[in-house]
Amino acid sequence: MNITLFKCLIYFREQIKAFEASPITWQSVPYGIWAALTAIAVIGSCIYGASLSLVLPSWQLTSGALWILLSAGFGWFIFGPTLIFVTKKNIFTCAHACMVTMAYGEGVLTLTALVNLILAFNLPVSFDVGVFNFSMVVVSNIVMVLVLSLQMQAIGVVWWKTLLVWMLALNGSGAIFFWIFQQVLK
């Protein structure tokens, strides 16, 4: 299987089909690509969480980064097994699809972090940065569910099944973890 990080991100539907068609084992997992995708997810979450401290007075740099990283991260650990159970797809295929999906979401949040940095210089803006950031998290969520749904559709999973698991397992558990870590990190 000819898999690269670039192909995973640009041709994600074709790559997930090739991934599912290949006999992936623990020995043949593309660990380098998965490490890069994981780094994108972890670093992107930390950058975004930390950037909130620039524009929201109640946020602190370290706890903000941890809050976002842990809330989202633990949510994916609930979502992944649920996706495997509901779709009956291979663990490697689902893991790959999830990691590619996270990279897209982190792309949106990293751009949002850049806007937060610009806003930290007290540029004259007349909008609520809290609402802006919440909206961008929603945009990130929409982008991710679209990317995941398109990948899963490419391997025969109907879109509504992916959306249902996304809303219940990822967003539901993510909201719970967000509340839990807010109590712990504040």
PDB file of C-alpha atoms in Angstrom:
ATOM      1  CA  MET A   1       0.000   0.000   0.000  1.00  0.00           C
ATOM      2  CA  ASN A   2       1.409   3.373  -1.044  1.00  0.00           C
ATOM      3  CA  ILE A   3       0.331   5.641   1.810  1.00  0.00           C
ATOM      4  CA  THR A   4       1.729   9.074   2.609  1.00  0.00           C
ATOM      5  CA  LEU A   5       0.662  11.848   4.943  1.00  0.00           C
ATOM      6  CA  PHE A   6      -0.070  14.092   1.959  1.00  0.00           C
ATOM      7  CA  LYS A   7      -2.262  11.454   0.288  1.00  0.00           C
ATOM      8  CA  CYS A   8      -4.071  10.743   3.565  1.00  0.00           C
ATOM      9  CA  LEU A   9      -5.017  14.383   3.929  1.00  0.00           C
ATOM     10  CA  ILE A  10      -5.760  15.254   0.301  1.00  0.00           C
ATOM     11  CA  TYR A  11      -7.130  11.972  -1.076  1.00  0.00           C
ATOM     12  CA  PHE A  12      -8.633  10.682   2.157  1.00  0.00           C
ATOM     13  CA  ARG A  13     -11.493   8.755   0.480  1.00  0.00           C
ATOM     14  CA  GLU A  14      -9.160   6.857  -1.839  1.00  0.00           C
ATOM     15  CA  GLN A  15      -6.658   6.267   0.955  1.00  0.00           C
ATOM     16  CA  ILE A  16      -9.245   4.812   3.344  1.00  0.00           C
ATOM     17  CA  LYS A  17     -10.437   2.451   0.587  1.00  0.00           C
ATOM     18  CA  ALA A  18      -6.864   1.314  -0.016  1.00  0.00           C
ATOM     19  CA  PHE A  19      -6.308   1.053   3.720  1.00  0.00           C
ATOM     20  CA  GLU A  20      -9.355  -1.170   4.183  1.00  0.00           C
ATOM     21  CA  ALA A  21      -8.458  -3.320   1.175  1.00  0.00           C
ATOM     22  CA  SER A  22      -4.950  -3.992   2.517  1.00  0.00           C
ATOM     23  CA  PRO A  23      -4.255  -6.727   5.024  1.00  0.00           C
ATOM     24  CA  ILE A  24      -3.173  -4.373   7.821  1.00  0.00           C
ATOM     25  CA  THR A  25      -1.633  -5.995  10.883  1.00  0.00           C
ATOM     26  CA  TRP A  26       0.212  -4.573  13.882  1.00  0.00           C
ATOM     27  CA  GLN A  27       3.430  -5.042  11.908  1.00  0.00           C
ATOM     28  CA  SER A  28       2.211  -3.206   8.790  1.00  0.00           C
ATOM     29  CA  VAL A  29       0.530  -0.213  10.439  1.00  0.00           C
ATOM     30  CA  PRO A  30       1.953   3.043   9.007  1.00  0.00           C
ATOM     31  CA  TYR A  31       3.318   4.124  12.382  1.00  0.00           C
ATOM     32  CA  GLY A  32       5.169   7.128  10.982  1.00  0.00           C
ATOM     33  CA  ILE A  33       2.038   8.573   9.406  1.00  0.00           C
ATOM     34  CA  TRP A  34      -0.018   7.786  12.491  1.00  0.00           C
ATOM     35  CA  ALA A  35       2.598   9.487  14.677  1.00  0.00           C
ATOM     36  CA  ALA A  36       2.427  12.582  12.464  1.00  0.00           C
ATOM     37  CA  LEU A  37      -1.390  12.606  12.563  1.00  0.00           C
ATOM     38  CA  THR A  38      -1.343  12.141  16.337  1.00  0.00           C
ATOM     39  CA  ALA A  39       1.162  14.986  16.694  1.00  0.00           C
ATOM     40  CA  ILE A  40      -1.111  17.222  14.610  1.00  0.00           C
ATOM     41  CA  ALA A  41      -4.021  16.399  16.936  1.00  0.00           C
ATOM     42  CA  VAL A  42      -2.116  16.869  20.197  1.00  0.00           C
ATOM     43  CA  ILE A  43      -0.178  19.984  19.194  1.00  0.00           C
ATOM     44  CA  GLY A  44      -3.201  21.547  17.502  1.00  0.00           C
ATOM     45  CA  SER A  45      -5.396  21.013  20.568  1.00  0.00           C
ATOM     46  CA  CYS A  46      -2.745  22.479  22.855  1.00  0.00           C
ATOM     47  CA  ILE A  47      -2.164  25.501  20.625  1.00  0.00           C
ATOM     48  CA  TYR A  48      -5.871  26.212  20.374  1.00  0.00           C
ATOM     49  CA  GLY A  49      -6.511  25.683  24.087  1.00  0.00           C
ATOM     50  CA  ALA A  50      -3.576  27.895  25.004  1.00  0.00           C
ATOM     51  CA  SER A  51      -4.693  30.596  22.552  1.00  0.00           C
ATOM     52  CA  LEU A  52      -7.927  30.977  24.471  1.00  0.00           C
ATOM     53  CA  SER A  53      -5.917  32.482  27.324  1.00  0.00           C
ATOM     54  CA  LEU A  54      -5.058  35.369  24.993  1.00  0.00           C
ATOM     55  CA  VAL A  55      -8.669  36.424  24.468  1.00  0.00           C
ATOM     56  CA  LEU A  56     -10.678  35.033  27.388  1.00  0.00           C
ATOM     57  CA  PRO A  57      -9.676  36.448  30.772  1.00  0.00           C
ATOM     58  CA  SER A  58     -10.839  33.386  32.726  1.00  0.00           C
ATOM     59  CA  TRP A  59      -8.596  31.009  30.753  1.00  0.00           C
ATOM     60  CA  GLN A  60      -5.044  30.193  31.757  1.00  0.00           C
ATOM     61  CA  LEU A  61      -2.374  29.124  29.279  1.00  0.00           C
ATOM     62  CA  THR A  62      -1.510  25.665  30.657  1.00  0.00           C
ATOM     63  CA  SER A  63      -4.887  24.681  32.057  1.00  0.00           C
ATOM     64  CA  GLY A  64      -6.594  25.891  28.867  1.00  0.00           C
ATOM     65  CA  ALA A  65      -4.334  23.725  26.718  1.00  0.00           C
ATOM     66  CA  LEU A  66      -4.856  20.724  28.995  1.00  0.00           C
ATOM     67  CA  TRP A  67      -8.596  21.324  29.187  1.00  0.00           C
ATOM     68  CA  ILE A  68      -9.044  21.148  25.417  1.00  0.00           C
ATOM     69  CA  LEU A  69      -6.499  18.349  24.914  1.00  0.00           C
ATOM     70  CA  LEU A  70      -7.897  16.068  27.624  1.00  0.00           C
ATOM     71  CA  SER A  71     -11.578  16.727  26.918  1.00  0.00           C
ATOM     72  CA  ALA A  72     -11.231  16.052  23.206  1.00  0.00           C
ATOM     73  CA  GLY A  73      -8.696  13.251  23.643  1.00  0.00           C
ATOM     74  CA  PHE A  74     -10.762  11.235  26.070  1.00  0.00           C
ATOM     75  CA  GLY A  75     -13.822  11.786  23.864  1.00  0.00           C
ATOM     76  CA  TRP A  76     -12.009  10.093  20.969  1.00  0.00           C
ATOM     77  CA  PHE A  77     -11.204   7.109  23.196  1.00  0.00           C
ATOM     78  CA  ILE A  78     -14.953   6.628  23.701  1.00  0.00           C
ATOM     79  CA  PHE A  79     -15.802   7.366  20.076  1.00  0.00           C
ATOM     80  CA  GLY A  80     -13.284   5.015  18.428  1.00  0.00           C
ATOM     81  CA  PRO A  81     -14.489   1.768  20.017  1.00  0.00           C
ATOM     82  CA  THR A  82     -18.101   2.844  19.516  1.00  0.00           C
ATOM     83  CA  LEU A  83     -17.432   3.483  15.809  1.00  0.00           C
ATOM     84  CA  ILE A  84     -15.829   0.057  15.473  1.00  0.00           C
ATOM     85  CA  PHE A  85     -18.748  -1.615  17.254  1.00  0.00           C
ATOM     86  CA  VAL A  86     -21.461   0.151  15.230  1.00  0.00           C
ATOM     87  CA  THR A  87     -19.817  -0.064  11.797  1.00  0.00           C
ATOM     88  CA  LYS A  88     -18.214  -3.502  12.242  1.00  0.00           C
ATOM     89  CA  LYS A  89     -15.132  -2.137  10.476  1.00  0.00           C
ATOM     90  CA  ASN A  90     -11.557  -3.120  11.233  1.00  0.00           C
ATOM     91  CA  ILE A  91      -9.897  -1.352  14.180  1.00  0.00           C
ATOM     92  CA  PHE A  92      -7.033  -0.176  11.951  1.00  0.00           C
ATOM     93  CA  THR A  93      -9.380   1.286   9.344  1.00  0.00           C
ATOM     94  CA  CYS A  94     -11.414   3.152  11.955  1.00  0.00           C
ATOM     95  CA  ALA A  95      -8.298   4.387  13.755  1.00  0.00           C
ATOM     96  CA  HIS A  96      -6.863   5.704  10.497  1.00  0.00           C
ATOM     97  CA  ALA A  97     -10.120   7.429   9.544  1.00  0.00           C
ATOM     98  CA  CYS A  98     -10.318   9.056  12.987  1.00  0.00           C
ATOM     99  CA  MET A  99      -6.748  10.346  12.881  1.00  0.00           C
ATOM    100  CA  VAL A 100      -7.215  11.882   9.430  1.00  0.00           C
ATOM    101  CA  THR A 101     -10.461  13.432  10.661  1.00  0.00           C
ATOM    102  CA  MET A 102      -8.752  14.974  13.697  1.00  0.00           C
ATOM    103  CA  ALA A 103      -6.146  16.608  11.471  1.00  0.00           C
ATOM    104  CA  TYR A 104      -8.874  18.465   9.593  1.00  0.00           C
ATOM    105  CA  GLY A 105     -10.477  19.661  12.817  1.00  0.00           C
ATOM    106  CA  GLU A 106      -7.142  20.830  14.154  1.00  0.00           C
ATOM    107  CA  GLY A 107      -6.573  22.761  10.946  1.00  0.00           C
ATOM    108  CA  VAL A 108      -9.680  24.828  11.672  1.00  0.00           C
ATOM    109  CA  LEU A 109      -8.721  25.282  15.332  1.00  0.00           C
ATOM    110  CA  THR A 110      -5.150  26.262  14.491  1.00  0.00           C
ATOM    111  CA  LEU A 111      -6.445  29.005  12.189  1.00  0.00           C
ATOM    112  CA  THR A 112      -8.728  30.078  15.040  1.00  0.00           C
ATOM    113  CA  ALA A 113      -5.711  30.193  17.366  1.00  0.00           C
ATOM    114  CA  LEU A 114      -3.999  32.494  14.867  1.00  0.00           C
ATOM    115  CA  VAL A 115      -7.026  34.803  14.930  1.00  0.00           C
ATOM    116  CA  ASN A 116      -6.925  34.707  18.744  1.00  0.00           C
ATOM    117  CA  LEU A 117      -3.274  35.765  18.611  1.00  0.00           C
ATOM    118  CA  ILE A 118      -4.117  38.674  16.326  1.00  0.00           C
ATOM    119  CA  LEU A 119      -7.018  39.668  18.584  1.00  0.00           C
ATOM    120  CA  ALA A 120      -4.677  39.648  21.583  1.00  0.00           C
ATOM    121  CA  PHE A 121      -3.046  42.776  20.168  1.00  0.00           C
ATOM    122  CA  ASN A 122      -6.286  44.633  20.982  1.00  0.00           C
ATOM    123  CA  LEU A 123      -7.214  45.300  17.424  1.00  0.00           C
ATOM    124  CA  PRO A 124     -10.482  47.185  17.214  1.00  0.00           C
ATOM    125  CA  VAL A 125     -13.077  44.493  16.805  1.00  0.00           C
ATOM    126  CA  SER A 126     -16.724  44.664  17.652  1.00  0.00           C
ATOM    127  CA  PHE A 127     -17.592  41.034  18.183  1.00  0.00           C
ATOM    128  CA  ASP A 128     -17.670  38.675  21.131  1.00  0.00           C
ATOM    129  CA  VAL A 129     -14.519  36.503  21.072  1.00  0.00           C
ATOM    130  CA  GLY A 130     -16.260  33.870  23.193  1.00  0.00           C
ATOM    131  CA  VAL A 131     -19.018  33.505  20.612  1.00  0.00           C
ATOM    132  CA  PHE A 132     -16.420  33.541  17.832  1.00  0.00           C
ATOM    133  CA  ASN A 133     -14.422  30.724  19.450  1.00  0.00           C
ATOM    134  CA  PHE A 134     -17.522  28.672  20.199  1.00  0.00           C
ATOM    135  CA  SER A 135     -18.613  29.121  16.566  1.00  0.00           C
ATOM    136  CA  MET A 136     -15.215  27.991  15.312  1.00  0.00           C
ATOM    137  CA  VAL A 137     -15.365  24.869  17.491  1.00  0.00           C
ATOM    138  CA  VAL A 138     -18.737  24.162  15.853  1.00  0.00           C
ATOM    139  CA  VAL A 139     -17.184  24.737  12.399  1.00  0.00           C
ATOM    140  CA  SER A 140     -14.338  22.377  13.310  1.00  0.00           C
ATOM    141  CA  ASN A 141     -16.866  19.788  14.439  1.00  0.00           C
ATOM    142  CA  ILE A 142     -18.813  20.080  11.168  1.00  0.00           C
ATOM    143  CA  VAL A 143     -15.642  19.790   9.091  1.00  0.00           C
ATOM    144  CA  MET A 144     -14.598  16.693  11.027  1.00  0.00           C
ATOM    145  CA  VAL A 145     -17.936  14.913  10.814  1.00  0.00           C
ATOM    146  CA  LEU A 146     -18.030  15.611   7.063  1.00  0.00           C
ATOM    147  CA  VAL A 147     -14.513  14.243   6.536  1.00  0.00           C
ATOM    148  CA  LEU A 148     -15.247  11.177   8.647  1.00  0.00           C
ATOM    149  CA  SER A 149     -18.620  10.574   6.966  1.00  0.00           C
ATOM    150  CA  LEU A 150     -17.036  10.810   3.517  1.00  0.00           C
ATOM    151  CA  GLN A 151     -14.332   8.339   4.521  1.00  0.00           C
ATOM    152  CA  MET A 152     -16.786   5.912   6.052  1.00  0.00           C
ATOM    153  CA  GLN A 153     -19.129   6.224   3.043  1.00  0.00           C
ATOM    154  CA  ALA A 154     -16.196   5.308   0.802  1.00  0.00           C
ATOM    155  CA  ILE A 155     -15.962   1.976   2.639  1.00  0.00           C
ATOM    156  CA  GLY A 156     -19.680   1.276   2.699  1.00  0.00           C
ATOM    157  CA  VAL A 157     -20.923   2.870   5.936  1.00  0.00           C
ATOM    158  CA  VAL A 158     -24.053   4.983   5.546  1.00  0.00           C
ATOM    159  CA  TRP A 159     -23.651   8.629   6.529  1.00  0.00           C
ATOM    160  CA  TRP A 160     -26.394   8.674   9.161  1.00  0.00           C
ATOM    161  CA  LYS A 161     -24.720   5.890  11.144  1.00  0.00           C
ATOM    162  CA  THR A 162     -21.478   7.869  11.300  1.00  0.00           C
ATOM    163  CA  LEU A 163     -23.359  11.040  12.256  1.00  0.00           C
ATOM    164  CA  LEU A 164     -25.323   9.272  14.992  1.00  0.00           C
ATOM    165  CA  VAL A 165     -22.200   7.761  16.557  1.00  0.00           C
ATOM    166  CA  TRP A 166     -20.447  11.129  16.224  1.00  0.00           C
ATOM    167  CA  MET A 167     -23.182  13.048  18.021  1.00  0.00           C
ATOM    168  CA  LEU A 168     -23.741  10.527  20.797  1.00  0.00           C
ATOM    169  CA  ALA A 169     -20.323   9.016  21.447  1.00  0.00           C
ATOM    170  CA  LEU A 170     -17.922  11.849  20.567  1.00  0.00           C
ATOM    171  CA  ASN A 171     -19.886  15.015  21.244  1.00  0.00           C
ATOM    172  CA  GLY A 172     -21.710  13.481  24.202  1.00  0.00           C
ATOM    173  CA  SER A 173     -18.612  12.144  25.921  1.00  0.00           C
ATOM    174  CA  GLY A 174     -16.613  15.229  24.924  1.00  0.00           C
ATOM    175  CA  ALA A 175     -19.147  17.476  26.659  1.00  0.00           C
ATOM    176  CA  ILE A 176     -18.977  15.321  29.784  1.00  0.00           C
ATOM    177  CA  PHE A 177     -15.174  15.344  29.779  1.00  0.00           C
ATOM    178  CA  PHE A 178     -15.175  19.096  29.134  1.00  0.00           C
ATOM    179  CA  TRP A 179     -17.292  19.586  32.276  1.00  0.00           C
ATOM    180  CA  ILE A 180     -15.186  17.150  34.342  1.00  0.00           C
ATOM    181  CA  PHE A 181     -11.880  18.737  33.360  1.00  0.00           C
ATOM    182  CA  GLN A 182     -13.296  22.212  33.921  1.00  0.00           C
ATOM    183  CA  GLN A 183     -13.894  21.204  37.549  1.00  0.00           C
ATOM    184  CA  VAL A 184     -10.441  19.652  37.882  1.00  0.00           C
ATOM    185  CA  LEU A 185      -8.366  22.295  36.086  1.00  0.00           C
ATOM    186  CA  LYS A 186     -10.019  25.481  37.375  1.00  0.00           C
TER     187      LYS A 186
END
